[in-house]
Amino acid sequence: MLTLVGQLFTGWYDYNDELKQMQLAPLSLGQYFQSGHFIEATFENWESEFLQMGLYVLLTVWLRQRGSSESKKLYEEEEVDQDPDPNKKDAPSAVKRGGWVLKLYQNSLSLTFFLLFLGALYLHALGGAEVYNIEQVHEGEAQVSVWGYMQTSRFWFESLQNWQSEFLSIVSIVVLSIFLRQKGSPESKPVDASYAETGK
């Protein structure tokens, strides 16, 4: 919340500077909070986070990295691979119900991340189109729809620069956890674990 509030205030000052350069009226803080500039900046970042987590959750089902604390064991079945037991005490209702409800529940984490990604992608485009159109009008150029904005190189530049940083962070933790340790962290193997030991 503190970083979001910090983004709100710094973005407000920054955007009002841009508006001043275009000889447009500045926005109040409340107006800025609802502006395309704030919406675009917020959801552009959230979009990449949800994509990162959705792919991370999904790809770790099948992919392994020898020696990484972030990987499942190479050849052993783990608890997360077992079929759900509807007779288990305190099992979620979806497990007890079975059928398509269970199938959906079994994949609900990755599905939710991908739905959040699509929602954030749309809101990034919605806010971005508003800012882009203000600039277009100022330059005497034609405005675009949200879909039109999603076809611009600017939209994809904003998205891809965030996506690559998220993928870099995933690769970094997967690979660095092979060789490096942090005592007390669940993201690290035990300090005395060999480089080849895979999983937590």
Coordinates of N, CA and C in Angstrom, one line a residue, residues 149 151-158:
Y149 N -4.9 1.0 -29.7 CA -3.7 1.2 -28.8 C -2.9 0.0 -28.6
Q151 N -2.4 -2.2 -30.6 CA -1.7 -2.6 -31.8 C -0.5 -1.6 -32.1
T152 N -0.2 -0.7 -31.1 CA 0.9 0.2 -31.3 C 2.2 -0.4 -30.7
S153 N 3.3 0.0 -31.2 CA 4.6 -0.4 -30.7 C 4.8 0.1 -29.2
R154 N 4.2 1.2 -28.9 CA 4.3 1.7 -27.5 C 3.7 0.8 -26.5
F155 N 2.5 0.3 -26.8 CA 1.9 -0.7 -25.9 C 2.8 -1.9 -25.7
W156 N 3.3 -2.5 -26.7 CA 4.1 -3.7 -26.6 C 5.4 -3.4 -26.0
F157 N 6.0 -2.2 -26.2 CA 7.2 -1.8 -25.6 C 7.0 -1.8 -24.1
E158 N 5.9 -1.2 -23.6 CA 5.6 -1.1 -22.2 C 5.4 -2.5 -21.6

